[in-house]
């Protein structure tokens, strides 16, 4: 069998699988290419996926010693939906907060909320009380399901905001409303009766941007569904593009490992939501531990690993240390940050049976975007990949919004039904980012003659620490709250394991003298631990400025890096 073009592979797959048929449709006044035969909402997806999950009998969800078949998982979703509706009055358009580490309850509350036509609001489990307060107010959330640490951080906010906090797992003893007690009182239920439209909102996920406050990314059912089925199509066209890798033996059932936080799209979308129609089993880790991941991969016969690049490196080292070959892995993907080019060959050498892959996407695109794997990635380890077909369009724009010539560097700009509806309560930021259906990503890149995209820089002031996006202005805002700091500038520092960490330079006010550790301790009360600068340079003079009188971030970064010991 001879390899064919990407366009021909897509055409063949659509003929063989009419569920991927597309047509044009108008959404919020803009014409997009959309799937016409797929499920239209997340609740439809849950119901439609039952066939792929052995008509509900398949072993679906694993969390430690706990297991659910697919039918058991869906039955629990229905029970939680009934609790939300009957006890808390949640209905279409109502928002439910989720603040916890990875656990089955997170998925149950998520799916139960959206099955009612409600909106799941994901609260970052690493946020401080101060950061949680911003999101709770921004999303106007009044009902939140939380585990122990998150519930303790939310408690100071409860009285003033009229919050109802439901304890999950280790938080059940901290509140009179515990998840397991609620479930015991609701032994069974049917799917809720709600008229959900594909373009209704289903989730709000917070993403650090160029502003000091995180932005609530409003996602729709249609956006998530189109991302899921674009990835599903990609799995079908891969063997057509690389027929030499096709095995005559039946493929094992896919088994995915959830190793990244479920409050980010990397875990919720291309792992959890994709697992449903893919007929995959899902194994959930409550937190990352490379040695534990090796054991789970062996015990549960995991085939698909997707995490930030640091996790791939950790897994590689753990497998070598434990003498594990991890033969069941057939896919090792990276998202959230760029994988170091040298790591691509290392992973391929250690796990030759697995396709090493990379992907680029955003919370604003429901994680849909660009990707590649296998030989394409091995030969282009510095690239991000090709645009996933068939509903996306791609442009590269200059500062004035005009297309740059092919091969030149421009801002990566994508149009698809996967794109967010808006930034919550931020019309100006929405208008600057979404223009006639095109989403300006803030990433600068170029495309070659074969359609492979390379990201060369960031237009926006973002630090990516192990897959976590950190707005420089967020860090600077916290630094400015310290009484000794006159002005501050944050920037990325290279890090061997995490890719980047936060660095900062501050001008101290006259008469003030303070230690770096004291500033770091102060910051931990105001911003999440991963945002706290690992190195802070201090000086009495004003920070250097450029021609526009703005702080010269790049020049200051270079000067501070030059002062670091070799």
Coordinates of C-alpha atoms in Angstrom, one line a residue:
X1 CA 0.0 0.0 0.0
X2 CA 1.4 3.4 -1.0
X3 CA 1.1 6.5 1.1
X4 CA -1.3 9.2 -0.1
X5 CA -1.7 12.9 0.4
X6 CA -3.4 14.3 3.5
X7 CA -6.3 15.6 1.4
X8 CA -6.8 12.2 -0.2
X9 CA -6.5 10.5 3.2
X10 CA -9.3 12.7 4.6
X11 CA -11.5 12.1 1.6
X12 CA -11.1 8.3 1.9
X13 CA -11.8 8.4 5.6
X14 CA -15.0 10.4 5.1
X15 CA -16.2 7.9 2.5
X16 CA -15.5 5.0 4.8
X17 CA -17.0 6.9 7.9
X18 CA -19.9 9.2 6.9
X19 CA -20.0 10.5 10.5
X20 CA -17.1 12.9 9.4
X21 CA -19.1 14.5 6.6
X22 CA -19.0 18.3 6.6
X23 CA -21.0 21.2 5.2
X24 CA -21.1 25.0 5.7
X25 CA -23.1 26.5 8.5
X26 CA -23.5 30.0 10.0
X27 CA -22.6 30.4 13.7
X28 CA -23.0 33.7 15.4
X29 CA -23.0 35.5 12.0
X30 CA -19.9 33.7 10.7
X31 CA -19.8 30.9 8.1
X32 CA -17.8 27.8 9.2
X33 CA -17.2 24.3 7.9
X34 CA -18.9 21.9 10.4
X35 CA -19.5 18.2 10.9
X36 CA -23.1 17.3 10.1
X37 CA -23.4 13.7 11.4
X38 CA -21.6 13.8 14.7
X39 CA -23.4 14.2 18.1
X40 CA -24.4 17.8 18.6
X41 CA -23.9 18.2 22.4
X42 CA -21.8 16.7 25.2
X43 CA -24.8 14.8 26.5
X44 CA -25.4 13.4 23.0
X45 CA -21.8 12.4 22.9
X46 CA -22.1 10.4 26.2
X47 CA -25.1 8.6 24.9
X48 CA -23.7 8.0 21.4
X49 CA -20.4 6.6 22.8
X50 CA -22.2 3.7 24.6
X51 CA -21.9 1.6 21.4
X52 CA -18.2 2.2 21.2
X53 CA -17.9 1.2 24.9
X54 CA -19.2 -2.4 24.4
X55 CA -22.8 -1.2 24.8
X56 CA -22.0 0.1 28.2
X57 CA -20.4 -3.1 29.6
X58 CA -16.7 -2.0 29.0
X59 CA -14.4 -1.4 31.9
X60 CA -14.2 2.4 31.5
X61 CA -12.9 4.4 34.4
X62 CA -10.0 3.4 36.8
X63 CA -8.9 5.4 39.8
X64 CA -6.7 3.5 42.3
X65 CA -8.7 0.5 43.4
X66 CA -12.0 2.0 42.1
X67 CA -13.5 1.0 38.8
X68 CA -16.6 1.9 36.8
X69 CA -18.0 0.3 33.7
X70 CA -19.2 2.7 31.1
X71 CA -22.8 2.2 32.1
X72 CA -21.9 2.7 35.8
X73 CA -20.1 5.9 34.9
X74 CA -23.1 7.2 33.0
X75 CA -25.6 6.1 35.8
X76 CA -23.5 8.1 38.3
X77 CA -23.7 11.1 36.0
X78 CA -27.4 10.9 35.9
X79 CA -27.6 10.6 39.7
X80 CA -25.4 13.7 40.1
X81 CA -27.6 15.6 37.5
X82 CA -30.7 14.8 39.6
X83 CA -28.9 16.1 42.7
X84 CA -27.9 19.3 41.0
X85 CA -31.4 19.9 39.6
X86 CA -33.5 18.8 42.6
X87 CA -31.4 19.9 45.6
X88 CA -29.6 22.9 44.1
X89 CA -31.9 24.1 41.4
X90 CA -29.3 23.9 38.6
X91 CA -30.7 24.2 35.1
X92 CA -29.8 25.5 31.7
X93 CA -27.2 28.3 31.8
X94 CA -26.5 27.9 35.5
X95 CA -22.8 27.7 36.5
X96 CA -21.3 25.1 38.8
X97 CA -17.7 25.5 40.2
X98 CA -15.3 22.6 40.3
X99 CA -12.2 23.0 42.5
X100 CA -10.3 19.8 43.1
X101 CA -7.4 17.5 42.1
X102 CA -8.0 14.8 39.6
X103 CA -10.6 12.3 40.8
X104 CA -13.7 10.7 39.4
X105 CA -16.0 13.2 41.1
X106 CA -14.5 15.9 39.0
X107 CA -15.6 14.1 35.8
X108 CA -19.0 13.3 37.3
X109 CA -19.8 16.8 38.3
X110 CA -18.5 18.1 35.0
X111 CA -20.7 15.8 32.9
X112 CA -23.7 16.1 35.1
X113 CA -23.6 19.9 34.9
X114 CA -23.4 20.0 31.1
X115 CA -26.0 17.2 30.7
X116 CA -28.5 19.7 32.4
X117 CA -27.5 22.4 30.0
X118 CA -25.4 24.0 32.8
X119 CA -21.9 25.4 32.6
X120 CA -18.9 23.9 34.4
X121 CA -16.5 26.4 35.8
X122 CA -13.0 25.0 36.3
X123 CA -11.1 26.5 39.1
X124 CA -7.3 26.0 39.1
X125 CA -6.5 23.7 42.0
X126 CA -3.2 25.6 42.6
X127 CA -4.8 29.0 43.1
X128 CA -4.6 30.9 46.4
X129 CA -7.7 32.2 48.1
X130 CA -7.1 35.5 46.5
X131 CA -7.0 34.0 43.0
X132 CA -10.0 31.9 43.6
X133 CA -11.9 35.0 44.7
X134 CA -11.3 36.6 41.4
X135 CA -12.7 33.7 39.4
X136 CA -15.7 33.1 41.7
X137 CA -16.7 36.7 41.3
X138 CA -16.0 36.8 37.6
X139 CA -18.0 33.7 36.9
X140 CA -20.7 34.5 39.5
X141 CA -20.4 30.9 40.9
X142 CA -22.5 30.2 44.0
X143 CA -22.2 26.3 44.1
X144 CA -18.8 24.7 44.2
X145 CA -17.7 21.1 44.6
X146 CA -14.3 21.0 46.2
X147 CA -11.8 18.7 47.8
X148 CA -10.0 19.3 51.1
X149 CA -7.3 21.9 50.3
X150 CA -9.6 23.8 47.9
X151 CA -12.5 23.9 50.3
X152 CA -10.2 25.3 53.0
X153 CA -9.1 28.1 50.6
X154 CA -12.7 28.8 49.6
X155 CA -14.1 28.9 53.1
X156 CA -13.0 32.6 53.7
X157 CA -15.1 33.5 50.6
X158 CA -18.2 31.6 51.5
X159 CA -20.1 34.0 53.8
X160 CA -19.7 37.2 51.9
X161 CA -20.5 35.6 48.5
X162 CA -23.2 33.2 49.7
X163 CA -21.3 30.2 48.4
X164 CA -22.6 26.6 48.9
X165 CA -19.5 24.3 49.2
X166 CA -20.0 20.6 48.7
X167 CA -17.1 18.5 50.0
X168 CA -15.5 15.8 47.9
X169 CA -13.4 13.0 49.3
X170 CA -11.1 14.4 52.0
X171 CA -13.4 17.5 52.3
X172 CA -16.5 15.5 53.3
X173 CA -15.7 15.8 57.0
X174 CA -15.2 19.6 56.6
X175 CA -18.8 20.4 55.5
X176 CA -22.3 19.2 56.2
X177 CA -22.8 18.7 52.5
X178 CA -20.7 15.7 51.4
X179 CA -20.7 14.2 47.9
X180 CA -21.0 10.6 49.0
X181 CA -23.9 11.4 51.3
X182 CA -25.7 13.1 48.5
X183 CA -25.2 10.1 46.2
X184 CA -26.5 7.7 48.9
X185 CA -29.7 9.7 48.9
X186 CA -30.0 9.5 45.1
X187 CA -29.7 5.8 44.2
X188 CA -30.8 6.1 40.6
X189 CA -32.0 8.7 38.0
X190 CA -32.7 9.1 34.3
X191 CA -31.0 11.4 31.8
X192 CA -32.2 14.9 32.5
X193 CA -34.7 16.5 30.1
X194 CA -33.0 19.6 28.7
X195 CA -33.2 21.2 25.3
X196 CA -29.5 21.9 24.8
X197 CA -28.4 23.7 21.6
X198 CA -25.0 23.0 20.0
X199 CA -23.9 26.6 20.4
X200 CA -24.8 26.8 24.1
X201 CA -22.0 27.3 26.6
X202 CA -20.8 24.2 28.4
X203 CA -17.6 25.2 30.2
X204 CA -15.5 28.2 31.4
X205 CA -11.8 27.5 31.7
X206 CA -9.4 30.1 33.0
X207 CA -6.3 30.9 30.9
X208 CA -3.5 33.3 31.7
X209 CA -3.2 36.0 29.0
X210 CA -1.5 39.3 28.6
X211 CA -3.6 40.9 31.2
X212 CA -2.9 40.7 34.9
X213 CA -6.2 38.8 35.6
X214 CA -6.9 35.4 34.2
X215 CA -9.4 35.3 31.3
X216 CA -12.4 33.0 31.5
X217 CA -12.5 31.2 28.2
X218 CA -16.2 30.4 27.3
X219 CA -16.4 27.1 25.3
X220 CA -19.5 25.7 23.6
X221 CA -20.8 22.2 23.0
X222 CA -20.1 22.5 19.3
X223 CA -16.6 23.7 19.9
X224 CA -15.7 20.7 22.0
X225 CA -17.5 18.2 19.8
X226 CA -15.7 19.4 16.7
X227 CA -12.3 19.2 18.5
X228 CA -13.0 15.6 19.6
X229 CA -14.1 14.4 16.1
X230 CA -11.2 16.1 14.4
X231 CA -8.8 14.1 16.6
X232 CA -10.8 11.0 16.0
X233 CA -10.5 11.5 12.3
X234 CA -6.8 12.0 12.7
X235 CA -6.5 8.5 14.2
X236 CA -8.2 7.1 11.1
X237 CA -6.1 8.9 8.5
X238 CA -2.7 8.2 10.2
X239 CA -2.4 4.7 8.9
X240 CA -3.3 5.9 5.4
X241 CA -0.5 8.4 5.5
X242 CA 2.0 5.9 6.9
X243 CA 0.9 2.4 5.6
X244 CA 4.2 0.9 6.6
X245 CA 3.3 1.1 10.3
X246 CA 0.0 -0.8 9.9
X247 CA 0.0 -4.1 11.7
X248 CA -1.9 -7.1 10.5
X249 CA -2.9 -7.9 14.1
X250 CA -6.1 -6.3 15.6
X251 CA -5.3 -3.2 17.5
X252 CA -5.6 -3.4 21.2
X253 CA -8.3 -1.4 22.9
X254 CA -7.0 2.1 23.5
X255 CA -6.3 3.0 27.2
X256 CA -5.5 6.6 28.1
X257 CA -3.7 7.9 31.2
X258 CA -4.9 11.1 32.7
X259 CA -1.6 12.5 34.0
X260 CA -2.2 16.3 33.7
X261 CA -4.7 18.4 35.7
X262 CA -8.3 18.0 34.6
X263 CA -8.9 21.8 35.0
X264 CA -6.8 22.2 31.8
X265 CA -7.9 21.3 28.2
X266 CA -5.0 18.9 27.7
X267 CA -6.7 16.4 30.0
X268 CA -10.4 17.2 29.5
X269 CA -10.5 17.3 25.7
X270 CA -7.9 15.1 23.9
X271 CA -7.9 12.5 26.7
X272 CA -11.2 12.4 28.5
X273 CA -13.7 13.6 25.9
X274 CA -11.9 11.8 23.1
X275 CA -11.9 8.5 25.1
X276 CA -15.7 8.4 24.9
X277 CA -16.3 7.9 21.1
X278 CA -12.9 6.2 20.7
X279 CA -14.1 3.3 23.0
X280 CA -11.0 3.9 25.2
X281 CA -10.6 3.1 28.9
X282 CA -9.5 5.9 31.1
X283 CA -7.0 5.6 34.0
X284 CA -6.9 8.7 36.2
X285 CA -3.9 9.8 38.3
X286 CA -4.7 12.2 41.2
X287 CA -1.2 13.8 40.8
X288 CA 1.9 13.2 38.7
X289 CA 4.3 10.6 39.9
X290 CA 6.6 9.0 37.2
X291 CA 7.2 5.8 39.1
X292 CA 3.5 5.3 39.7
X293 CA 2.8 6.1 36.0
X294 CA 5.2 3.3 35.0
X295 CA 3.4 0.8 37.2
X296 CA 0.0 1.9 35.9
X297 CA 1.1 1.7 32.3
X298 CA 2.2 -1.9 32.9
X299 CA -0.8 -3.0 35.0
X300 CA -3.5 -1.3 33.0
X301 CA -1.9 -1.9 29.6
X302 CA -2.0 1.8 28.8
X303 CA -1.6 2.6 25.1
X304 CA -1.8 6.4 25.1
X305 CA 0.2 8.9 27.1
X306 CA -0.3 12.6 26.7
X307 CA 1.4 15.1 29.0
X308 CA 3.6 18.2 29.2
X309 CA 7.2 17.6 27.9
X310 CA 8.6 17.4 31.5
X311 CA 6.4 14.4 32.1
X312 CA 7.7 12.6 29.0
X313 CA 11.2 13.2 30.3
X314 CA 10.2 12.0 33.8
X315 CA 8.6 8.9 32.3
X316 CA 11.6 8.1 30.3
X317 CA 13.9 8.3 33.3
X318 CA 11.6 6.3 35.5
X319 CA 11.2 3.5 32.9
X320 CA 15.0 3.3 32.6
X321 CA 15.5 3.3 36.3
X322 CA 12.9 0.6 36.9
X323 CA 13.9 -1.5 33.8
X324 CA 10.4 -1.2 32.3
X325 CA 10.0 -1.3 28.5
X326 CA 6.4 -0.2 28.5
X327 CA 5.6 -2.2 25.4
X328 CA 1.9 -1.4 25.4
X329 CA 2.4 2.3 24.7
X330 CA 1.7 3.2 21.1
X331 CA 1.4 6.9 21.5
X332 CA 3.5 9.4 23.5
X333 CA 2.2 12.9 23.0
X334 CA 3.2 16.3 24.3
X335 CA 1.0 19.4 24.7
X336 CA 1.0 22.6 26.7
X337 CA 4.6 23.5 25.9
X338 CA 7.2 22.7 23.2
X339 CA 9.2 19.5 23.7
X340 CA 13.0 19.9 23.5
X341 CA 14.1 18.6 20.1
X342 CA 16.6 16.2 21.6
X343 CA 13.9 14.5 23.6
X344 CA 12.1 13.4 20.5
X345 CA 14.9 11.0 19.4
X346 CA 15.4 9.8 23.0
X347 CA 11.8 8.8 23.3
X348 CA 11.8 7.1 20.0
X349 CA 14.9 5.1 20.9
X350 CA 13.6 4.0 24.3
X351 CA 10.0 3.2 23.1
X352 CA 10.4 2.3 19.4
X353 CA 6.9 0.7 19.3
X354 CA 5.3 4.1 20.1
X355 CA 4.5 7.0 17.9
X356 CA 6.1 10.1 19.5
X357 CA 3.8 13.0 18.9
X358 CA 3.4 16.7 19.5
X359 CA 0.5 19.1 19.5
X360 CA -0.2 22.8 19.7
X361 CA -3.6 24.1 20.8
X362 CA -5.1 26.6 23.2
X363 CA -7.9 26.8 25.8
X364 CA -9.4 29.3 23.3
X365 CA -9.5 26.6 20.6
X366 CA -10.8 23.7 22.8
X367 CA -7.2 22.4 22.5
X368 CA -7.6 21.9 18.7
X369 CA -4.9 23.2 16.4
X370 CA -1.7 21.7 15.0
X371 CA 0.0 18.3 15.4
X372 CA 2.2 15.6 14.0
X373 CA 3.7 12.2 15.0
X374 CA 6.0 9.4 14.0
X375 CA 8.3 10.0 11.1
X376 CA 7.1 13.5 10.4
X377 CA 8.0 14.5 13.9
X378 CA 11.4 12.7 14.0
X379 CA 12.4 14.5 10.8
X380 CA 11.1 17.9 12.1
X381 CA 11.6 17.8 15.9
X382 CA 11.5 21.6 16.1
X383 CA 8.2 22.0 14.3
X384 CA 4.7 22.0 15.8
X385 CA 3.0 20.0 13.0
X386 CA 0.3 20.4 10.4
X387 CA -3.2 21.8 10.8
X388 CA -5.7 19.1 11.9
X389 CA -8.4 18.7 9.1
X390 CA -11.1 19.1 8.1
X391 CA -12.9 22.1 9.8
X392 CA -10.0 24.4 10.5
X393 CA -8.5 27.3 8.4
X394 CA -5.1 28.9 9.0
X395 CA -3.5 32.2 8.2
X396 CA -0.3 34.1 9.2
X397 CA -0.9 37.8 9.8
X398 CA 1.4 40.8 10.2
X399 CA 0.8 43.7 12.7
X400 CA -1.8 45.3 10.5
X401 CA -3.8 42.1 10.0
X402 CA -2.6 41.4 6.5
X403 CA -1.4 38.0 5.3
X404 CA 2.3 37.5 5.1
X405 CA 3.9 35.7 2.1
X406 CA 4.2 31.9 2.5
X407 CA 7.3 31.0 4.6
X408 CA 7.5 34.4 6.3
X409 CA 6.9 34.8 10.0
X410 CA 3.4 36.0 11.1
X411 CA 0.9 35.6 13.9
X412 CA -0.8 32.2 13.8
X413 CA -4.5 32.9 13.3
X414 CA -7.1 30.1 13.1
X415 CA -10.7 29.8 12.2
X416 CA -12.9 26.9 13.1
X417 CA -16.1 26.0 15.0
X418 CA -13.7 24.8 17.8
X419 CA -12.9 28.4 18.7
X420 CA -14.2 29.9 22.0
X421 CA -17.4 32.0 22.0
X422 CA -15.7 34.8 24.0
X423 CA -13.7 35.8 27.0
X424 CA -16.1 36.1 30.0
X425 CA -16.9 39.7 30.8
X426 CA -14.1 41.0 28.6
X427 CA -15.6 42.4 25.4
X428 CA -12.5 44.4 24.4
X429 CA -10.2 41.4 24.8
X430 CA -12.6 39.3 22.9
X431 CA -12.8 41.8 20.0
X432 CA -9.0 42.0 19.9
X433 CA -8.7 38.2 19.7
X434 CA -11.7 37.1 17.7
X435 CA -12.3 38.9 14.4
X436 CA -14.8 37.5 11.9
X437 CA -14.3 34.0 13.3
X438 CA -10.5 34.2 13.1
X439 CA -8.7 33.8 16.4
X440 CA -5.4 35.6 16.8
X441 CA -3.3 33.4 18.9
X442 CA -0.4 35.6 19.9
X443 CA 2.0 33.0 18.7
X444 CA 4.4 33.8 15.8
X445 CA 5.2 31.1 13.3
X446 CA 5.8 30.2 9.7
X447 CA 4.6 27.4 7.4
X448 CA 6.7 25.4 4.9
X449 CA 5.7 24.1 1.5
X450 CA 4.5 20.8 3.0
X451 CA 2.2 22.5 5.4
X452 CA 4.3 22.1 8.6
X453 CA 4.2 25.0 11.0
X454 CA 7.1 26.1 13.2
X455 CA 6.4 28.4 16.1
X456 CA 9.3 30.8 16.4
X457 CA 8.2 33.3 19.2
X458 CA 5.4 34.6 21.4
X459 CA 3.8 37.9 20.6
X460 CA 2.2 37.9 24.1
X461 CA 4.1 38.1 27.4
X462 CA 3.6 34.6 28.6
X463 CA 5.9 32.3 30.4
X464 CA 5.2 28.5 30.0
X465 CA 6.4 26.6 33.0
X466 CA 6.0 22.9 32.6
X467 CA 2.8 23.5 30.6
X468 CA 1.3 26.1 32.9
X469 CA 0.8 29.5 31.2
X470 CA 1.8 32.4 33.4
X471 CA 1.1 36.0 32.5
X472 CA 4.0 38.3 33.2
X473 CA 1.6 41.0 34.3
X474 CA 0.1 38.7 36.9
X475 CA 3.5 38.2 38.5
X476 CA 4.3 41.9 38.2
X477 CA 1.0 42.9 39.8
X478 CA 1.8 40.7 42.8
X479 CA 5.3 42.1 43.1
X480 CA 4.0 45.7 43.1
X481 CA 1.9 44.9 46.2
X482 CA 5.1 44.6 48.2
X483 CA 5.9 47.9 50.0
X484 CA 9.6 47.7 49.1
X485 CA 9.0 47.4 45.3
X486 CA 8.8 50.5 43.2
X487 CA 8.5 48.8 39.8
X488 CA 8.8 45.2 38.5
X489 CA 9.3 43.2 35.4
X490 CA 8.8 39.5 35.0
X491 CA 10.3 37.3 32.2
X492 CA 11.1 33.7 31.4
X493 CA 14.3 31.9 32.6
X494 CA 15.4 28.8 30.8
X495 CA 15.0 25.6 32.8
X496 CA 16.4 22.2 31.9
X497 CA 13.3 20.2 33.1
X498 CA 10.4 22.6 33.0
X499 CA 11.4 24.5 29.9
X500 CA 10.9 27.9 31.5
X501 CA 10.5 29.3 35.0
X502 CA 9.7 32.8 36.2
X503 CA 12.4 35.4 36.8
X504 CA 11.9 39.0 37.8
X505 CA 13.8 42.2 38.3
X506 CA 12.6 44.9 40.7
X507 CA 13.5 48.4 41.5
X508 CA 13.5 48.9 45.3
X509 CA 12.0 52.0 46.9
X510 CA 14.5 54.4 48.5
X511 CA 15.5 53.3 52.0
X512 CA 14.3 49.7 51.5
X513 CA 16.5 46.7 51.8
X514 CA 15.1 43.2 51.5
X515 CA 16.1 39.6 50.8
X516 CA 15.0 37.7 47.8
X517 CA 13.5 34.9 50.0
X518 CA 11.4 37.5 51.8
X519 CA 9.8 38.7 48.6
X520 CA 9.2 35.1 47.5
X521 CA 7.5 34.3 50.8
X522 CA 5.3 37.4 50.4
X523 CA 4.2 36.4 46.9
X524 CA 3.1 32.9 48.0
X525 CA 0.1 34.5 49.8
X526 CA -1.0 36.3 46.6
X527 CA -0.2 34.0 43.6
X528 CA 0.0 30.3 43.0
X529 CA 3.4 28.7 43.8
X530 CA 4.3 28.0 40.2
X531 CA 4.1 31.8 39.4
X532 CA 6.5 32.8 42.2
X533 CA 9.9 33.9 40.6
X534 CA 12.7 31.4 41.1
X535 CA 15.2 34.3 40.8
X536 CA 14.6 38.0 41.6
X537 CA 17.2 40.6 40.8
X538 CA 17.0 43.8 42.8
X539 CA 18.4 47.3 42.0
X540 CA 17.9 50.9 43.2
X541 CA 17.7 52.4 39.8
X542 CA 14.7 52.5 37.5
X543 CA 14.3 49.6 35.1
X544 CA 15.5 50.2 31.6
X545 CA 13.1 51.4 29.0
X546 CA 12.8 51.2 25.2
X547 CA 11.9 53.8 22.6
X548 CA 8.2 53.8 23.6
X549 CA 9.1 54.3 27.3
X550 CA 7.9 50.8 28.1
X551 CA 10.1 48.6 30.2
X552 CA 12.5 46.8 27.9
X553 CA 11.5 43.3 29.0
X554 CA 13.8 41.4 26.5
X555 CA 16.8 43.6 27.2
X556 CA 16.3 43.3 31.0
X557 CA 15.9 39.5 30.6
X558 CA 19.2 39.3 28.6
X559 CA 21.0 41.5 31.1
X560 CA 19.8 39.4 34.1
X561 CA 20.7 36.1 32.4
X562 CA 24.2 37.4 31.7
X563 CA 24.6 38.0 35.4
X564 CA 23.8 34.4 36.2
X565 CA 26.8 32.1 37.0
X566 CA 27.7 29.8 34.1

